[in-house]
Amino acid sequence: MTADMKSTIAANLSMIDDEIGKMCKHVGREKANPRLIAVSKVQPKERVIAALEAGHRIFGENRVQEAQERWLDLKSDHADLELHLIGSLQTNKAAEAVTLFDVIQSVDRPKLAKFLAREMEAQDRKLPIYIQVNTGKEEQKSGCLIEDLPDLLKLCNELKLDVQGLMCIPPAADDPSLHFALLKKFAKQHGLSGLSMGMSGDYALAASMGATDIRVGTAIFGERNYS
Ligand SMILES: *Cc1c(COP(=O)(O)O)cnc(C)c1O
């Protein structure tokens, strides 16, 4: 890893943290600042190490297998790591997800909730979860539809899942503030305090609108190279 890349990633992290902190202060948020989840999916491992060396400990991944390959050994070296699953989860990966992750942010359907509850019981690992809401009703996107949210929350309650909040990924073409406001409204309606919203392009906006979890990839690590 070049010293350059290492210092760039450290600088990005502290700049974003600063901006989020300033924005929270600006709007008079009283509670603790949101957590900054560094989204490391697809990034080369040395960039992830650079963030770890800069002292960052909260990371997000969207695929179980990729996350296992990357984090299993790093996890044993860093007891204070906090790994968030932020991508869609197949039920046949529920067991592995419960073993590896500390928070599951992408629960979006009854079957998955049931599998996760069973696995958490079997592994005696009760993880906080978020319900992903498809606020933009995009067909290609995961997330539960707004009209299905009450039933899904009811089921999670019956399954004794620890639902901490809601998560959304606004459609790229929309003004994100509309989606953040919707998510906030639904969370409040259901008495949930967690709001996972905001990415590289809109983290300051999300902070100003009450996000408790902000998921930033590119603005910390640089562009993802999918080739
Ligand atoms: C990739 C991803 C992010 C981060 O996106 P950036 O634009 O790179 O900050 C945030 N949330 C989810 C769910 C993602 O899949």
PDB file of C-alpha atoms and ligand atoms in Angstrom:
ATOM      1  CA  MET A   1       0.000   0.000   0.000  1.00  0.00           C
ATOM      2  CA  THR A   2       1.294   3.413  -0.792  1.00  0.00           C
ATOM      3  CA  ALA A   3       1.692   5.872   2.063  1.00  0.00           C
ATOM      4  CA  ASP A   4      -0.389   8.181  -0.081  1.00  0.00           C
ATOM      5  CA  MET A   5      -3.406   5.931  -0.168  1.00  0.00           C
ATOM      6  CA  LYS A   6      -3.152   5.299   3.533  1.00  0.00           C
ATOM      7  CA  SER A   7      -3.143   8.979   4.392  1.00  0.00           C
ATOM      8  CA  THR A   8      -5.915   9.719   1.895  1.00  0.00           C
ATOM      9  CA  ILE A   9      -8.212   7.175   3.511  1.00  0.00           C
ATOM     10  CA  ALA A  10      -7.403   8.452   7.000  1.00  0.00           C
ATOM     11  CA  ALA A  11      -8.032  12.024   5.834  1.00  0.00           C
ATOM     12  CA  ASN A  12     -11.334  11.065   4.164  1.00  0.00           C
ATOM     13  CA  LEU A  13     -12.547   9.382   7.328  1.00  0.00           C
ATOM     14  CA  SER A  14     -11.782  12.309   9.551  1.00  0.00           C
ATOM     15  CA  MET A  15     -13.177  14.838   7.056  1.00  0.00           C
ATOM     16  CA  ILE A  16     -16.475  12.962   6.780  1.00  0.00           C
ATOM     17  CA  ASP A  17     -16.674  12.478  10.532  1.00  0.00           C
ATOM     18  CA  ASP A  18     -16.097  16.199  10.973  1.00  0.00           C
ATOM     19  CA  GLU A  19     -18.736  17.166   8.438  1.00  0.00           C
ATOM     20  CA  ILE A  20     -21.280  14.871  10.027  1.00  0.00           C
ATOM     21  CA  GLY A  21     -20.460  16.248  13.464  1.00  0.00           C
ATOM     22  CA  LYS A  22     -20.727  19.831  12.278  1.00  0.00           C
ATOM     23  CA  MET A  23     -24.039  19.156  10.577  1.00  0.00           C
ATOM     24  CA  CYS A  24     -25.471  17.531  13.704  1.00  0.00           C
ATOM     25  CA  LYS A  25     -24.407  20.542  15.717  1.00  0.00           C
ATOM     26  CA  HIS A  26     -25.802  22.919  13.116  1.00  0.00           C
ATOM     27  CA  VAL A  27     -29.272  21.390  13.262  1.00  0.00           C
ATOM     28  CA  GLY A  28     -29.139  21.092  17.019  1.00  0.00           C
ATOM     29  CA  ARG A  29     -29.184  17.333  17.275  1.00  0.00           C
ATOM     30  CA  GLU A  30     -28.816  16.502  20.916  1.00  0.00           C
ATOM     31  CA  LYS A  31     -28.199  12.803  20.808  1.00  0.00           C
ATOM     32  CA  ALA A  32     -24.901  11.194  19.964  1.00  0.00           C
ATOM     33  CA  ASN A  33     -23.640  11.625  16.447  1.00  0.00           C
ATOM     34  CA  PRO A  34     -24.561   8.912  13.950  1.00  0.00           C
ATOM     35  CA  ARG A  35     -22.219   5.998  13.473  1.00  0.00           C
ATOM     36  CA  LEU A  36     -20.212   6.110  10.301  1.00  0.00           C
ATOM     37  CA  ILE A  37     -20.264   2.725   8.614  1.00  0.00           C
ATOM     38  CA  ALA A  38     -17.346   2.403   6.206  1.00  0.00           C
ATOM     39  CA  VAL A  39     -18.708   0.382   3.290  1.00  0.00           C
ATOM     40  CA  SER A  40     -15.778  -1.765   2.196  1.00  0.00           C
ATOM     41  CA  LYS A  41     -17.502  -4.005  -0.376  1.00  0.00           C
ATOM     42  CA  VAL A  42     -15.394  -4.663  -3.471  1.00  0.00           C
ATOM     43  CA  GLN A  43     -12.522  -2.511  -2.162  1.00  0.00           C
ATOM     44  CA  PRO A  44      -9.033  -3.998  -2.145  1.00  0.00           C
ATOM     45  CA  LYS A  45      -8.020  -5.341   1.218  1.00  0.00           C
ATOM     46  CA  GLU A  46      -5.181  -2.851   1.665  1.00  0.00           C
ATOM     47  CA  ARG A  47      -7.694  -0.017   1.671  1.00  0.00           C
ATOM     48  CA  VAL A  48      -9.638  -1.733   4.393  1.00  0.00           C
ATOM     49  CA  ILE A  49      -6.424  -2.170   6.403  1.00  0.00           C
ATOM     50  CA  ALA A  50      -5.712   1.538   5.927  1.00  0.00           C
ATOM     51  CA  ALA A  51      -9.064   2.379   7.508  1.00  0.00           C
ATOM     52  CA  LEU A  52      -8.381  -0.035  10.357  1.00  0.00           C
ATOM     53  CA  GLU A  53      -4.986   1.541  10.920  1.00  0.00           C
ATOM     54  CA  ALA A  54      -6.652   4.942  10.987  1.00  0.00           C
ATOM     55  CA  GLY A  55      -8.629   3.607  13.932  1.00  0.00           C
ATOM     56  CA  HIS A  56     -11.941   2.980  12.207  1.00  0.00           C
ATOM     57  CA  ARG A  57     -13.840  -0.064  13.472  1.00  0.00           C
ATOM     58  CA  ILE A  58     -17.334  -0.009  11.921  1.00  0.00           C
ATOM     59  CA  PHE A  59     -17.638  -1.540   8.463  1.00  0.00           C
ATOM     60  CA  GLY A  60     -20.399  -2.551   6.083  1.00  0.00           C
ATOM     61  CA  GLU A  61     -20.444  -5.329   3.496  1.00  0.00           C
ATOM     62  CA  ASN A  62     -23.183  -6.384   1.118  1.00  0.00           C
ATOM     63  CA  ARG A  63     -22.252 -10.003   0.386  1.00  0.00           C
ATOM     64  CA  VAL A  64     -21.736 -12.761   2.927  1.00  0.00           C
ATOM     65  CA  GLN A  65     -19.071 -14.696   1.071  1.00  0.00           C
ATOM     66  CA  GLU A  66     -16.957 -11.687   0.212  1.00  0.00           C
ATOM     67  CA  ALA A  67     -17.236 -10.486   3.787  1.00  0.00           C
ATOM     68  CA  GLN A  68     -16.127 -13.865   5.130  1.00  0.00           C
ATOM     69  CA  GLU A  69     -13.086 -13.920   2.896  1.00  0.00           C
ATOM     70  CA  ARG A  70     -12.113 -10.462   3.979  1.00  0.00           C
ATOM     71  CA  TRP A  71     -13.050 -10.315   7.633  1.00  0.00           C
ATOM     72  CA  LEU A  72     -12.662 -13.723   9.234  1.00  0.00           C
ATOM     73  CA  ASP A  73      -8.974 -13.277  10.037  1.00  0.00           C
ATOM     74  CA  LEU A  74      -9.198  -9.500  10.584  1.00  0.00           C
ATOM     75  CA  LYS A  75     -11.950 -10.144  13.103  1.00  0.00           C
ATOM     76  CA  SER A  76      -9.760 -12.283  15.273  1.00  0.00           C
ATOM     77  CA  ASP A  77      -7.137  -9.507  15.312  1.00  0.00           C
ATOM     78  CA  HIS A  78      -9.624  -6.753  16.172  1.00  0.00           C
ATOM     79  CA  ALA A  79     -12.042  -7.693  18.923  1.00  0.00           C
ATOM     80  CA  ASP A  80     -13.765  -4.307  18.745  1.00  0.00           C
ATOM     81  CA  LEU A  81     -14.779  -4.590  15.083  1.00  0.00           C
ATOM     82  CA  GLU A  82     -18.433  -4.030  14.249  1.00  0.00           C
ATOM     83  CA  LEU A  83     -19.599  -5.543  10.966  1.00  0.00           C
ATOM     84  CA  HIS A  84     -22.894  -4.567   9.371  1.00  0.00           C
ATOM     85  CA  LEU A  85     -24.577  -6.566   6.629  1.00  0.00           C
ATOM     86  CA  ILE A  86     -26.161  -4.000   4.324  1.00  0.00           C
ATOM     87  CA  GLY A  87     -26.920  -6.125   1.243  1.00  0.00           C
ATOM     88  CA  SER A  88     -29.735  -8.509   0.393  1.00  0.00           C
ATOM     89  CA  LEU A  89     -29.466 -11.837   2.151  1.00  0.00           C
ATOM     90  CA  GLN A  90     -30.495 -15.255   0.839  1.00  0.00           C
ATOM     91  CA  THR A  91     -32.040 -17.493   3.480  1.00  0.00           C
ATOM     92  CA  ASN A  92     -29.461 -20.206   2.767  1.00  0.00           C
ATOM     93  CA  LYS A  93     -26.756 -17.765   3.913  1.00  0.00           C
ATOM     94  CA  ALA A  94     -28.564 -16.785   7.115  1.00  0.00           C
ATOM     95  CA  ALA A  95     -26.461 -19.061   9.327  1.00  0.00           C
ATOM     96  CA  GLU A  96     -23.165 -17.709   8.023  1.00  0.00           C
ATOM     97  CA  ALA A  97     -24.441 -14.146   8.252  1.00  0.00           C
ATOM     98  CA  VAL A  98     -25.402 -14.584  11.905  1.00  0.00           C
ATOM     99  CA  THR A  99     -21.971 -16.028  12.666  1.00  0.00           C
ATOM    100  CA  LEU A 100     -19.997 -13.263  10.977  1.00  0.00           C
ATOM    101  CA  PHE A 101     -21.956 -10.026  11.322  1.00  0.00           C
ATOM    102  CA  ASP A 102     -22.793  -7.919  14.370  1.00  0.00           C
ATOM    103  CA  VAL A 103     -25.771  -6.082  12.878  1.00  0.00           C
ATOM    104  CA  ILE A 104     -28.062  -7.129   9.986  1.00  0.00           C
ATOM    105  CA  GLN A 105     -29.496  -4.074   8.275  1.00  0.00           C
ATOM    106  CA  SER A 106     -31.216  -5.714   5.333  1.00  0.00           C
ATOM    107  CA  VAL A 107     -34.094  -7.747   6.736  1.00  0.00           C
ATOM    108  CA  ASP A 108     -36.899  -7.301   4.239  1.00  0.00           C
ATOM    109  CA  ARG A 109     -39.261 -10.284   4.184  1.00  0.00           C
ATOM    110  CA  PRO A 110     -40.999 -12.735   6.497  1.00  0.00           C
ATOM    111  CA  LYS A 111     -39.088 -15.815   5.404  1.00  0.00           C
ATOM    112  CA  LEU A 112     -35.751 -14.154   6.079  1.00  0.00           C
ATOM    113  CA  ALA A 113     -36.914 -12.926   9.477  1.00  0.00           C
ATOM    114  CA  LYS A 114     -37.897 -16.494  10.375  1.00  0.00           C
ATOM    115  CA  PHE A 115     -34.574 -17.958   9.235  1.00  0.00           C
ATOM    116  CA  LEU A 116     -32.618 -15.314  11.120  1.00  0.00           C
ATOM    117  CA  ALA A 117     -34.601 -15.813  14.308  1.00  0.00           C
ATOM    118  CA  ARG A 118     -33.985 -19.550  14.133  1.00  0.00           C
ATOM    119  CA  GLU A 119     -30.271 -19.102  13.512  1.00  0.00           C
ATOM    120  CA  MET A 120     -29.821 -16.551  16.269  1.00  0.00           C
ATOM    121  CA  GLU A 121     -31.489 -18.965  18.637  1.00  0.00           C
ATOM    122  CA  ALA A 122     -29.365 -21.883  17.455  1.00  0.00           C
ATOM    123  CA  GLN A 123     -26.126 -19.911  17.701  1.00  0.00           C
ATOM    124  CA  ASP A 124     -27.171 -18.072  20.850  1.00  0.00           C
ATOM    125  CA  ARG A 125     -26.257 -14.818  19.109  1.00  0.00           C
ATOM    126  CA  LYS A 126     -28.936 -12.196  19.334  1.00  0.00           C
ATOM    127  CA  LEU A 127     -28.050  -9.527  16.777  1.00  0.00           C
ATOM    128  CA  PRO A 128     -29.674  -6.137  16.327  1.00  0.00           C
ATOM    129  CA  ILE A 129     -31.492  -5.912  13.007  1.00  0.00           C
ATOM    130  CA  TYR A 130     -32.892  -3.178  10.782  1.00  0.00           C
ATOM    131  CA  ILE A 131     -35.752  -3.526   8.351  1.00  0.00           C
ATOM    132  CA  GLN A 132     -34.819  -2.394   4.866  1.00  0.00           C
ATOM    133  CA  VAL A 133     -37.655  -0.408   3.323  1.00  0.00           C
ATOM    134  CA  ASN A 134     -37.993   0.031  -0.429  1.00  0.00           C
ATOM    135  CA  THR A 135     -39.196   3.612  -0.112  1.00  0.00           C
ATOM    136  CA  GLY A 136     -38.930   4.162  -3.864  1.00  0.00           C
ATOM    137  CA  LYS A 137     -40.926   1.022  -4.772  1.00  0.00           C
ATOM    138  CA  GLU A 138     -38.199   0.030  -7.200  1.00  0.00           C
ATOM    139  CA  GLU A 139     -38.818  -3.429  -8.581  1.00  0.00           C
ATOM    140  CA  GLN A 140     -35.157  -4.355  -8.910  1.00  0.00           C
ATOM    141  CA  LYS A 141     -34.347  -3.323  -5.368  1.00  0.00           C
ATOM    142  CA  SER A 142     -34.724  -5.353  -2.234  1.00  0.00           C
ATOM    143  CA  GLY A 143     -36.435  -3.941   0.796  1.00  0.00           C
ATOM    144  CA  CYS A 144     -39.970  -4.402   1.997  1.00  0.00           C
ATOM    145  CA  LEU A 145     -42.716  -2.247   0.555  1.00  0.00           C
ATOM    146  CA  ILE A 146     -44.176   0.409   2.800  1.00  0.00           C
ATOM    147  CA  GLU A 147     -47.538  -1.328   2.911  1.00  0.00           C
ATOM    148  CA  ASP A 148     -45.876  -4.552   4.095  1.00  0.00           C
ATOM    149  CA  LEU A 149     -43.910  -2.922   6.886  1.00  0.00           C
ATOM    150  CA  PRO A 150     -46.481  -3.204   9.700  1.00  0.00           C
ATOM    151  CA  ASP A 151     -46.918  -6.959   9.193  1.00  0.00           C
ATOM    152  CA  LEU A 152     -43.195  -7.564   8.949  1.00  0.00           C
ATOM    153  CA  LEU A 153     -42.566  -5.619  12.150  1.00  0.00           C
ATOM    154  CA  LYS A 154     -45.309  -7.550  13.879  1.00  0.00           C
ATOM    155  CA  LEU A 155     -43.738 -10.823  12.816  1.00  0.00           C
ATOM    156  CA  CYS A 156     -40.274  -9.705  13.984  1.00  0.00           C
ATOM    157  CA  ASN A 157     -41.799  -8.839  17.299  1.00  0.00           C
ATOM    158  CA  GLU A 158     -43.372 -12.278  17.591  1.00  0.00           C
ATOM    159  CA  LEU A 159     -40.043 -13.845  16.680  1.00  0.00           C
ATOM    160  CA  LYS A 160     -38.405 -11.725  19.401  1.00  0.00           C
ATOM    161  CA  LEU A 161     -35.980 -10.189  16.929  1.00  0.00           C
ATOM    162  CA  ASP A 162     -34.247  -7.077  18.190  1.00  0.00           C
ATOM    163  CA  VAL A 163     -35.440  -4.527  15.610  1.00  0.00           C
ATOM    164  CA  GLN A 164     -33.522  -1.296  16.137  1.00  0.00           C
ATOM    165  CA  GLY A 165     -34.584   0.712  13.153  1.00  0.00           C
ATOM    166  CA  LEU A 166     -35.199   1.107   9.437  1.00  0.00           C
ATOM    167  CA  MET A 167     -32.821   1.337   6.506  1.00  0.00           C
ATOM    168  CA  CYS A 168     -33.339   2.703   2.992  1.00  0.00           C
ATOM    169  CA  ILE A 169     -31.489   3.221  -0.277  1.00  0.00           C
ATOM    170  CA  PRO A 170     -33.253   6.003  -2.205  1.00  0.00           C
ATOM    171  CA  PRO A 171     -33.597   5.702  -5.984  1.00  0.00           C
ATOM    172  CA  ALA A 172     -30.574   7.345  -7.595  1.00  0.00           C
ATOM    173  CA  ALA A 173     -32.694   9.782  -9.594  1.00  0.00           C
ATOM    174  CA  ASP A 174     -34.785  11.055  -6.674  1.00  0.00           C
ATOM    175  CA  ASP A 175     -34.187  13.783  -4.155  1.00  0.00           C
ATOM    176  CA  PRO A 176     -33.000  11.678  -1.194  1.00  0.00           C
ATOM    177  CA  SER A 177     -34.560  14.003   1.362  1.00  0.00           C
ATOM    178  CA  LEU A 178     -38.040  12.777   0.436  1.00  0.00           C
ATOM    179  CA  HIS A 179     -36.990   9.205   1.212  1.00  0.00           C
ATOM    180  CA  PHE A 180     -35.155  10.125   4.388  1.00  0.00           C
ATOM    181  CA  ALA A 181     -38.239  11.970   5.603  1.00  0.00           C
ATOM    182  CA  LEU A 182     -40.462   8.977   4.791  1.00  0.00           C
ATOM    183  CA  LEU A 183     -38.148   6.593   6.600  1.00  0.00           C
ATOM    184  CA  LYS A 184     -38.075   8.850   9.616  1.00  0.00           C
ATOM    185  CA  LYS A 185     -41.845   9.084   9.655  1.00  0.00           C
ATOM    186  CA  PHE A 186     -42.278   5.295   9.572  1.00  0.00           C
ATOM    187  CA  ALA A 187     -39.640   4.744  12.234  1.00  0.00           C
ATOM    188  CA  LYS A 188     -41.389   7.194  14.502  1.00  0.00           C
ATOM    189  CA  GLN A 189     -44.771   5.615  13.821  1.00  0.00           C
ATOM    190  CA  HIS A 190     -43.424   2.286  14.979  1.00  0.00           C
ATOM    191  CA  GLY A 191     -41.393   3.568  17.885  1.00  0.00           C
ATOM    192  CA  LEU A 192     -38.026   2.721  16.328  1.00  0.00           C
ATOM    193  CA  SER A 193     -35.012   4.931  16.991  1.00  0.00           C
ATOM    194  CA  GLY A 194     -32.555   3.629  14.362  1.00  0.00           C
ATOM    195  CA  LEU A 195     -32.385   5.347  10.971  1.00  0.00           C
ATOM    196  CA  SER A 196     -29.835   3.949   8.550  1.00  0.00           C
ATOM    197  CA  MET A 197     -29.685   6.385   5.653  1.00  0.00           C
ATOM    198  CA  GLY A 198     -27.188   8.433   3.717  1.00  0.00           C
ATOM    199  CA  MET A 199     -24.290   7.402   1.479  1.00  0.00           C
ATOM    200  CA  SER A 200     -21.327   9.146  -0.179  1.00  0.00           C
ATOM    201  CA  GLY A 201     -23.432  11.733  -2.015  1.00  0.00           C
ATOM    202  CA  ASP A 202     -25.760  12.709   0.803  1.00  0.00           C
ATOM    203  CA  TYR A 203     -24.274  11.859   4.195  1.00  0.00           C
ATOM    204  CA  ALA A 204     -24.437  15.438   5.474  1.00  0.00           C
ATOM    205  CA  LEU A 205     -28.078  15.706   4.445  1.00  0.00           C
ATOM    206  CA  ALA A 206     -28.822  12.402   6.166  1.00  0.00           C
ATOM    207  CA  ALA A 207     -27.089  13.622   9.333  1.00  0.00           C
ATOM    208  CA  SER A 208     -29.186  16.769   9.281  1.00  0.00           C
ATOM    209  CA  MET A 209     -32.343  14.683   8.993  1.00  0.00           C
ATOM    210  CA  GLY A 210     -31.658  12.425  11.938  1.00  0.00           C
ATOM    211  CA  ALA A 211     -29.702   9.435  10.575  1.00  0.00           C
ATOM    212  CA  THR A 212     -28.258   7.232  13.302  1.00  0.00           C
ATOM    213  CA  ASP A 213     -26.260   5.108  10.850  1.00  0.00           C
ATOM    214  CA  ILE A 214     -24.606   6.518   7.749  1.00  0.00           C
ATOM    215  CA  ARG A 215     -23.153   4.122   5.193  1.00  0.00           C
ATOM    216  CA  VAL A 216     -20.302   5.614   3.189  1.00  0.00           C
ATOM    217  CA  GLY A 217     -18.130   3.728   0.707  1.00  0.00           C
ATOM    218  CA  THR A 218     -16.702   5.684  -2.214  1.00  0.00           C
ATOM    219  CA  ALA A 219     -16.078   8.922  -0.342  1.00  0.00           C
ATOM    220  CA  ILE A 220     -13.827   7.017   2.078  1.00  0.00           C
ATOM    221  CA  PHE A 221     -12.143   4.387  -0.091  1.00  0.00           C
ATOM    222  CA  GLY A 222     -12.410   5.753  -3.631  1.00  0.00           C
ATOM    223  CA  GLU A 223     -14.262   4.252  -6.575  1.00  0.00           C
ATOM    224  CA  ARG A 224     -15.062   0.555  -6.538  1.00  0.00           C
ATOM    225  CA  ASN A 225     -13.434  -1.384  -9.335  1.00  0.00           C
ATOM    226  CA  TYR A 226     -15.847  -4.135 -10.352  1.00  0.00           C
ATOM    227  CA  SER A 227     -13.736  -5.618 -13.150  1.00  0.00           C
TER     228      SER A 227
HETATM  229  C1  LIG B   1     -22.533   0.325  -1.600  1.00  0.00           C
HETATM  230  C2  LIG B   1     -23.513   0.754  -0.590  1.00  0.00           C
HETATM  231  C3  LIG B   1     -23.331   1.950   0.122  1.00  0.00           C
HETATM  232  C4  LIG B   1     -22.182   2.897  -0.107  1.00  0.00           C
HETATM  233  O1  LIG B   1     -22.325   3.576  -1.305  1.00  0.00           O
HETATM  234  P1  LIG B   1     -21.332   4.783  -1.702  1.00  0.00           P
HETATM  235  O2  LIG B   1     -22.085   5.550  -2.685  1.00  0.00           O
HETATM  236  O3  LIG B   1     -20.096   4.161  -2.238  1.00  0.00           O
HETATM  237  O4  LIG B   1     -21.066   5.556  -0.455  1.00  0.00           O
HETATM  238  C5  LIG B   1     -24.271   2.276   1.077  1.00  0.00           C
HETATM  239  N1  LIG B   1     -25.328   1.471   1.341  1.00  0.00           N
HETATM  240  C6  LIG B   1     -25.529   0.312   0.692  1.00  0.00           C
HETATM  241  C7  LIG B   1     -26.701  -0.519   1.036  1.00  0.00           C
HETATM  242  C8  LIG B   1     -24.635  -0.083  -0.291  1.00  0.00           C
HETATM  243  O5  LIG B   1     -24.851  -1.235  -0.945  1.00  0.00           O
END
